[in-house]
Each structure stands twice: as structure tokens, then as C-alpha cells.
Amino acid sequence: MRAAVLEEYQEPLAIHDVDAPNPEAEGVVVEMEACGICRSDWHGWQGDWDWLGIQPPKGQILGHEPAGTVVEVGADVENIREGDRVTIPFNIGDGTCHQCRTGHGNTCENVMPLGFAEPVQGAFAEQLHVPAADHNVVQLPGSVSAVDMAGLGCRFMTSFHALAHQADINAGDWVAVHGCGGVGLSAVHIADALGANVVAVDLSDEKLDKARELGAVETVNASDADDTPQAVQALAGGGVDVSVDALGIETTCRNSVMSLGTRGQHVQVGLSTQDEQGMVALPTDMMVMKEIEFIGSLGMPPTRYDEIFRMVETGKLDPSAVVSETVSLDDVSDRLASMSNFETMGIPVIDEFA
Ligand SMILES: [Zn+2]
Ligand SMILES: [Zn+2]
């Protein structure tokens, strides 16, 4: 089968034939119909995240936003059949630990990020093997197309879990979203659908226009603002209730915390870059005085996807709104390279693998 293989960090991926996967007893093989290209792939391609222990090894197939059809089923799989249309959350779990058994499979004690570790080769390929399929495979409803599902990708489910499960958003709350890439634009759209007033923050007017289209009622261009948190606070009448760092650099993380009002909640969604390596200085005294919460959010439990699907089916959420274009497997390296300068808008989705 054809696959895009990481041979050298920051060099174009090598497109060549590799052996097609065979299913383990508890695994399935999925034929790809669509896969999103994401900033997380860019981080892997850069060679980032060695400080997290998830730097992809050379020889790895990247790609973690798949949708497709099951073509082979292992002997011990109980609930997945050949021909099922499915997606697979990037946070691959073992299905057996305490976290998995209590509905928190996204924080599995043996979690493996799809496409970032040798045992879980990714979806920039014609076929994908999924271990512990009964736990990790999510059935797609007939109304959600493969391209739409890939458009949902990790950004949408990550933002959904962050805002609908991790944060406590009530109707009319002010929510700030710092960084309007794929995760940020998804967060804007979801927060709006949950009944919040959204302030979007970015350096690009074009991305802020898109944020307005997706439901932001106010925007701040951080390159124009002397003090971004103050500008956000002024728009929200004195500090937002929930603020999301949807990028993961030091500036957006701190700006997000500083945008909060008393008893506000910061949700950290973006993972950091080589510059921070996971360490960011924060105003802890202010956080004590205002009883500010700092919340981490990772992916989404596979058991809760129906919540998203129900909102997509009734038109409250529209994942295709963040898909920018469909491309072929041969275009992946080019699209990754364009992310280096934050030139991309929305999400490119691969829909041609052969
Ligand atoms: Zn587990
Ligand atoms: Zn992703």
C-alpha cells in the first residue's frame, strides 16, 4: 500500500509502498477514505515533543485524523464488522486500565498517540491498523461523511471535550479563545453552540473574520493591542469566565490566564513548542487571589462521540466549515511546510490515497 513515511525531520515525507497491515486478534484494519492534516503532524514532522516522550521515530507513518471503512477484523473483536464506517480518536487506549474502564479512555494509563509511536502507525496511508478495536473504534452515523469526519479531526473533538466536559460553561458566559488555527476556530464554533459569548484572539485579521463567521461576537487582533488580556477584559466587561489557549506558546497561555475574571477557568488545549518545552511562567499570586482554575484537556473519550454527532446531525455544529480544501497523499509535505509560517487557514483533508 502507499504511505507517507517520516524519514528525516523537517524533510519532505517519503511516499512509497509499504506492507499493508494485518489485524491483531483484537484489532481491525481500516481502509482510509479521508484524513485531516493537522498542526500536530507538523510538530511530529519538526521532531518536537521529545520532552513528552511522543516524538515520532524515523520510519513512522504520521496521520491521526482518519475516517474510513473496516476491511479486516481480528478473531477476538466483538462489536466491529467488516464494512462499518468508522473513525478513530488519536488517543489510542488499551481498553483495560482503570481510566478506560471508567469512561476516560483519552487519559488511558497506556495511551499511545496515533501516528506518533511505532506500534500505532498513522493514517497517511491506504490502510490503518487499530489495536483494541472494540475500545478505540467509533462508528460513524450515516449522516456524517468521511471528509466531514476528518474535518472534525483532533481539533474538533479536542475542543469539544475541553469546552463541553472540562470547562463549566453556562449560557451567556464569556469565553475567550486565544489562537484561531484549527483548534481555535473549532473552539469558537463549539463555545457559540453551547450558548457562550465568544471573544476570538489572533494575529491575523483573516482568521478573526473566519472566527466571526463561526460565531465570535468580539475579536482582538493581538498585534494591534498594547495589552491583549486588557483588551479582552474590556470587551467582556471585566474578565472572561472561561479562556482557552488553543495554540500552546508562552504568550497565548499567559494571555489566556490573564484574560480571566474572578473564579475563571483557563483550559490548556495546545501543547507547547521547542521554545517552551512544556514550561511556562504563570501569575500564581493573581491565580490564588482570584481563585482561578488551570485545567488540562486531552483529546476526547471515544465513548462520548455521540454528543458531537447529535449536534452535527441537527446542524448546531458544522465540521465542514473548517475544511479548507481536499488534497491527495502526495500533497501532504507541501501542506506541512506551509504550516511553518502559520499560512494555512482551516484544515486540508486528504481524500485521495491510491
Ligand atoms: Zn487504558
Ligand atoms: Zn490533529
Short mmCIF file of C-alpha atoms in Angstrom, two decimals, residues 67-343:
data_model
loop_
_atom_site.label_atom_id
_atom_site.label_comp_id
_atom_site.label_asym_id
_atom_site.label_seq_id
_atom_site.Cartn_x
_atom_site.Cartn_y
_atom_site.Cartn_z
CA ALA A 67 -12.20 8.15 8.61
CA GLY A 68 -12.80 5.04 6.52
CA THR A 69 -14.29 1.59 6.20
CA VAL A 70 -13.34 -1.56 8.14
CA VAL A 71 -11.90 -4.16 5.72
CA GLU A 72 -10.45 -6.80 8.08
CA VAL A 73 -11.47 -7.83 11.60
CA GLY A 74 -9.38 -9.74 14.17
CA ALA A 75 -10.72 -13.01 15.60
CA ASP A 76 -11.46 -11.62 19.10
CA VAL A 77 -13.21 -8.37 18.06
CA GLU A 78 -16.83 -8.39 19.21
CA ASN A 79 -18.56 -5.20 18.13
CA ILE A 80 -16.95 -4.07 14.85
CA ARG A 81 -17.82 -5.66 11.48
CA GLU A 82 -16.34 -5.57 8.02
CA GLY A 83 -17.94 -2.71 6.11
CA ASP A 84 -18.52 -0.49 9.18
CA ARG A 85 -17.82 3.21 8.54
CA VAL A 86 -15.66 4.43 11.36
CA THR A 87 -13.32 7.00 12.84
CA ILE A 88 -10.57 6.51 15.42
CA PRO A 89 -9.74 9.06 18.15
CA PHE A 90 -5.99 9.81 18.16
CA ASN A 91 -5.71 8.92 21.85
CA ILE A 92 -5.45 5.14 21.36
CA GLY A 93 -6.15 3.30 24.64
CA ASP A 94 -5.69 -0.28 25.81
CA GLY A 95 -9.37 -0.59 26.78
CA THR A 96 -8.49 -2.42 30.01
CA CYS A 97 -6.99 0.04 32.52
CA HIS A 98 -8.92 1.94 35.22
CA GLN A 99 -9.17 5.13 33.10
CA CYS A 100 -10.53 3.24 30.07
CA ARG A 101 -12.99 1.24 32.16
CA THR A 102 -14.37 4.38 33.83
CA GLY A 103 -15.03 6.31 30.61
CA HIS A 104 -11.78 8.29 30.48
CA GLY A 105 -10.09 6.42 27.64
CA ASN A 106 -8.46 9.64 26.42
CA THR A 107 -6.23 9.54 29.51
CA CYS A 108 -5.56 5.76 29.31
CA GLU A 109 -2.65 4.73 31.55
CA ASN A 110 -1.03 3.24 28.43
CA VAL A 111 -2.26 5.87 25.95
CA MET A 112 -0.49 5.91 22.59
CA PRO A 113 -0.97 8.85 20.25
CA LEU A 114 -1.94 7.53 16.80
CA GLY A 115 0.81 8.17 14.27
CA PHE A 116 3.37 9.16 16.93
CA ALA A 117 4.62 5.78 18.16
CA GLU A 118 5.85 2.69 16.34
CA PRO A 119 3.01 0.35 17.47
CA VAL A 120 0.37 2.76 16.14
CA GLN A 121 1.32 3.64 12.56
CA GLY A 122 -0.75 6.55 11.29
CA ALA A 123 -3.32 7.28 8.63
CA PHE A 124 -1.28 8.95 5.88
CA ALA A 125 -1.60 5.58 4.12
CA GLU A 126 -4.13 3.50 2.24
CA GLN A 127 -4.82 1.34 5.32
CA LEU A 128 -4.58 1.72 9.08
CA HIS A 129 -4.39 -0.91 11.84
CA VAL A 130 -6.32 -0.12 15.04
CA PRO A 131 -5.47 -2.11 18.20
CA ALA A 132 -8.11 -2.85 20.89
CA ALA A 133 -10.74 -2.09 18.26
CA ASP A 134 -13.80 -2.59 20.47
CA HIS A 135 -12.49 0.23 22.66
CA ASN A 136 -10.89 2.55 20.08
CA VAL A 137 -13.13 2.43 17.02
CA VAL A 138 -16.06 4.85 16.83
CA GLN A 139 -18.93 4.11 14.42
CA LEU A 140 -19.89 6.98 12.11
CA PRO A 141 -23.57 7.82 11.71
CA GLY A 142 -24.77 7.73 8.08
CA SER A 143 -25.23 11.50 8.06
CA VAL A 144 -21.51 12.28 8.66
CA SER A 145 -19.28 11.93 5.58
CA ALA A 146 -15.66 10.75 5.76
CA VAL A 147 -14.39 14.21 4.76
CA ASP A 148 -16.55 15.88 7.40
CA MET A 149 -15.26 13.43 9.99
CA ALA A 150 -11.65 14.12 9.01
CA GLY A 151 -12.54 17.80 9.19
CA LEU A 152 -13.70 17.22 12.76
CA GLY A 153 -10.28 15.66 13.29
CA CYS A 154 -8.45 16.00 16.57
CA ARG A 155 -9.12 19.73 16.76
CA PHE A 156 -12.88 19.47 16.95
CA MET A 157 -13.13 16.60 19.41
CA THR A 158 -10.33 18.15 21.48
CA SER A 159 -12.15 21.48 21.61
CA PHE A 160 -15.47 19.78 22.32
CA HIS A 161 -14.08 17.83 25.28
CA ALA A 162 -12.32 20.97 26.56
CA LEU A 163 -15.43 23.15 26.45
CA ALA A 164 -18.33 20.71 26.94
CA HIS A 165 -16.72 18.41 29.55
CA GLN A 166 -13.67 20.02 31.16
CA ALA A 167 -14.82 23.64 31.46
CA ASP A 168 -18.07 24.60 33.15
CA ILE A 169 -19.74 26.85 30.56
CA ASN A 170 -23.15 28.33 31.27
CA ALA A 171 -25.45 30.24 28.91
CA GLY A 172 -24.22 33.79 28.38
CA ASP A 173 -20.75 33.16 29.82
CA TRP A 174 -17.88 34.99 28.17
CA VAL A 175 -15.36 32.63 26.59
CA ALA A 176 -12.05 33.84 25.14
CA VAL A 177 -10.22 31.72 22.56
CA HIS A 178 -6.53 32.54 22.13
CA GLY A 179 -5.20 31.38 18.74
CA CYS A 180 -7.56 30.81 15.80
CA GLY A 181 -5.93 27.92 13.95
CA GLY A 182 -7.94 24.71 13.53
CA VAL A 183 -8.36 24.07 17.27
CA GLY A 184 -9.20 27.68 18.00
CA LEU A 185 -11.77 28.07 15.21
CA SER A 186 -13.39 24.80 16.32
CA ALA A 187 -13.44 26.11 19.91
CA VAL A 188 -15.12 29.34 18.78
CA HIS A 189 -17.80 27.38 16.91
CA ILE A 190 -18.42 24.94 19.80
CA ALA A 191 -18.48 27.63 22.52
CA ASP A 192 -21.03 29.56 20.45
CA ALA A 193 -23.15 26.41 20.05
CA LEU A 194 -23.01 25.90 23.85
CA GLY A 195 -24.51 29.35 24.39
CA ALA A 196 -21.41 31.38 25.27
CA ASN A 197 -20.38 34.86 24.09
CA VAL A 198 -17.06 34.33 22.36
CA VAL A 199 -14.08 36.69 22.09
CA ALA A 200 -11.59 35.40 19.49
CA VAL A 201 -7.92 36.44 19.66
CA ASP A 202 -5.33 36.04 16.90
CA LEU A 203 -2.66 37.96 14.96
CA SER A 204 -4.44 37.58 11.62
CA ASP A 205 -7.49 39.64 10.59
CA GLU A 206 -8.38 36.92 8.09
CA LYS A 207 -8.57 34.28 10.82
CA LEU A 208 -10.55 36.67 13.03
CA ASP A 209 -13.04 37.21 10.17
CA LYS A 210 -13.43 33.43 9.98
CA ALA A 211 -13.93 33.35 13.76
CA ARG A 212 -16.77 35.88 13.39
CA GLU A 213 -18.36 33.69 10.71
CA LEU A 214 -18.20 30.76 13.15
CA GLY A 215 -19.86 32.66 15.98
CA ALA A 216 -17.41 35.02 17.73
CA VAL A 217 -19.19 38.20 18.86
CA GLU A 218 -15.96 40.12 19.53
CA THR A 219 -12.40 39.84 18.24
CA VAL A 220 -8.98 41.14 19.31
CA ASN A 221 -6.05 41.36 16.93
CA ALA A 222 -3.17 40.85 19.37
CA SER A 223 -0.70 42.57 17.04
CA ASP A 224 -2.72 45.83 17.40
CA ALA A 225 -3.41 45.59 21.14
CA ASP A 226 -0.93 47.10 23.64
CA ASP A 227 -2.18 44.67 26.25
CA THR A 228 -4.14 41.73 24.86
CA PRO A 229 -5.63 40.47 28.16
CA GLN A 230 -6.83 44.00 28.99
CA ALA A 231 -8.41 44.32 25.55
CA VAL A 232 -10.25 41.01 26.08
CA GLN A 233 -11.35 42.04 29.57
CA ALA A 234 -12.67 45.38 28.30
CA LEU A 235 -14.84 43.64 25.68
CA ALA A 236 -16.17 41.11 28.21
CA GLY A 237 -16.96 43.75 30.84
CA GLY A 238 -14.23 42.71 33.27
CA GLY A 239 -12.71 39.33 32.69
CA VAL A 240 -13.99 36.25 30.91
CA ASP A 241 -15.46 33.17 32.61
CA VAL A 242 -13.55 30.62 30.53
CA SER A 243 -10.44 31.14 28.43
CA VAL A 244 -8.79 28.64 26.11
CA ASP A 245 -5.17 28.52 24.96
CA ALA A 246 -5.70 26.88 21.60
CA LEU A 247 -2.09 27.33 20.45
CA GLY A 248 0.30 26.40 23.24
CA ILE A 249 3.01 29.06 23.13
CA GLU A 250 4.05 31.01 26.22
CA THR A 251 2.31 34.22 25.11
CA THR A 252 -1.08 32.68 24.41
CA CYS A 253 -1.02 30.60 27.59
CA ARG A 254 -0.27 33.59 29.81
CA ASN A 255 -2.61 35.92 27.90
CA SER A 256 -5.37 33.38 28.37
CA VAL A 257 -4.87 33.17 32.14
CA MET A 258 -4.60 36.98 32.39
CA SER A 259 -7.89 37.42 30.48
CA LEU A 260 -9.90 35.67 33.20
CA GLY A 261 -12.16 37.28 35.76
CA THR A 262 -12.55 36.08 39.33
CA ARG A 263 -13.15 32.31 39.58
CA GLY A 264 -12.45 31.96 35.89
CA GLN A 265 -11.25 28.76 34.24
CA HIS A 266 -8.27 28.52 31.91
CA VAL A 267 -8.28 25.45 29.66
CA GLN A 268 -4.94 24.40 28.17
CA VAL A 269 -5.50 22.62 24.89
CA GLY A 270 -2.43 23.45 22.81
CA LEU A 271 0.80 21.57 23.52
CA SER A 272 3.91 23.72 23.59
CA THR A 273 6.82 24.07 21.15
CA GLN A 274 10.63 23.78 21.29
CA ASP A 275 10.72 27.28 22.86
CA GLU A 276 8.74 26.28 25.97
CA GLN A 277 9.24 22.51 26.13
CA GLY A 278 6.20 22.41 28.39
CA MET A 279 7.37 25.07 30.87
CA VAL A 280 5.53 28.43 31.06
CA ALA A 281 5.77 31.02 33.87
CA LEU A 282 2.34 31.97 35.27
CA PRO A 283 0.99 34.72 37.63
CA THR A 284 0.31 32.32 40.51
CA ASP A 285 -0.42 35.02 43.14
CA MET A 286 -3.15 36.50 40.96
CA MET A 287 -4.46 32.97 40.34
CA VAL A 288 -4.73 32.44 44.12
CA MET A 289 -6.37 35.80 44.80
CA LYS A 290 -8.97 35.26 42.06
CA GLU A 291 -9.39 31.51 42.61
CA ILE A 292 -8.51 30.84 39.00
CA GLU A 293 -8.52 27.23 37.79
CA PHE A 294 -5.94 25.87 35.33
CA ILE A 295 -7.37 22.83 33.52
CA GLY A 296 -5.64 20.46 31.09
CA SER A 297 -7.64 18.80 28.33
CA LEU A 298 -6.51 15.93 26.10
CA GLY A 299 -8.43 14.63 23.10
CA MET A 300 -11.79 13.10 23.91
CA PRO A 301 -13.03 9.79 25.33
CA PRO A 302 -14.22 7.53 22.48
CA THR A 303 -17.41 6.80 24.44
CA ARG A 304 -18.67 10.39 24.13
CA TYR A 305 -18.56 10.96 20.35
CA ASP A 306 -22.34 10.63 20.06
CA GLU A 307 -22.67 14.03 21.74
CA ILE A 308 -20.85 15.65 18.80
CA PHE A 309 -22.69 13.56 16.21
CA ARG A 310 -26.08 14.58 17.62
CA MET A 311 -25.15 18.27 17.35
CA VAL A 312 -23.81 17.75 13.80
CA GLU A 313 -26.98 15.91 12.72
CA THR A 314 -29.19 18.77 13.90
CA GLY A 315 -26.98 21.44 12.31
CA LYS A 316 -25.83 23.06 15.56
CA LEU A 317 -22.25 22.16 14.66
CA ASP A 318 -20.89 22.14 11.11
CA PRO A 319 -17.45 20.49 10.91
CA SER A 320 -17.17 21.12 7.17
CA ALA A 321 -16.95 24.85 7.98
CA VAL A 322 -13.29 24.37 8.99
CA VAL A 323 -12.28 22.18 5.99
CA SER A 324 -10.32 24.42 3.61
CA GLU A 325 -9.57 22.00 0.76
CA THR A 326 -9.27 18.33 -0.16
CA VAL A 327 -5.87 17.12 -1.37
CA SER A 328 -4.06 13.88 -2.26
CA LEU A 329 -1.50 11.92 -0.23
CA ASP A 330 1.24 13.39 -2.45
CA ASP A 331 0.39 16.92 -1.22
CA VAL A 332 0.99 16.25 2.50
CA SER A 333 4.58 17.53 2.72
CA ASP A 334 3.67 20.73 0.93
CA ARG A 335 0.80 21.39 3.33
CA LEU A 336 3.01 20.65 6.36
CA ALA A 337 5.65 23.08 5.07
CA SER A 338 3.08 25.86 4.71
CA MET A 339 2.20 25.48 8.42
CA SER A 340 5.70 26.67 9.39
CA ASN A 341 4.66 30.27 8.69
CA PHE A 342 1.09 29.94 10.01
CA GLU A 343 -0.02 30.48 6.38
#
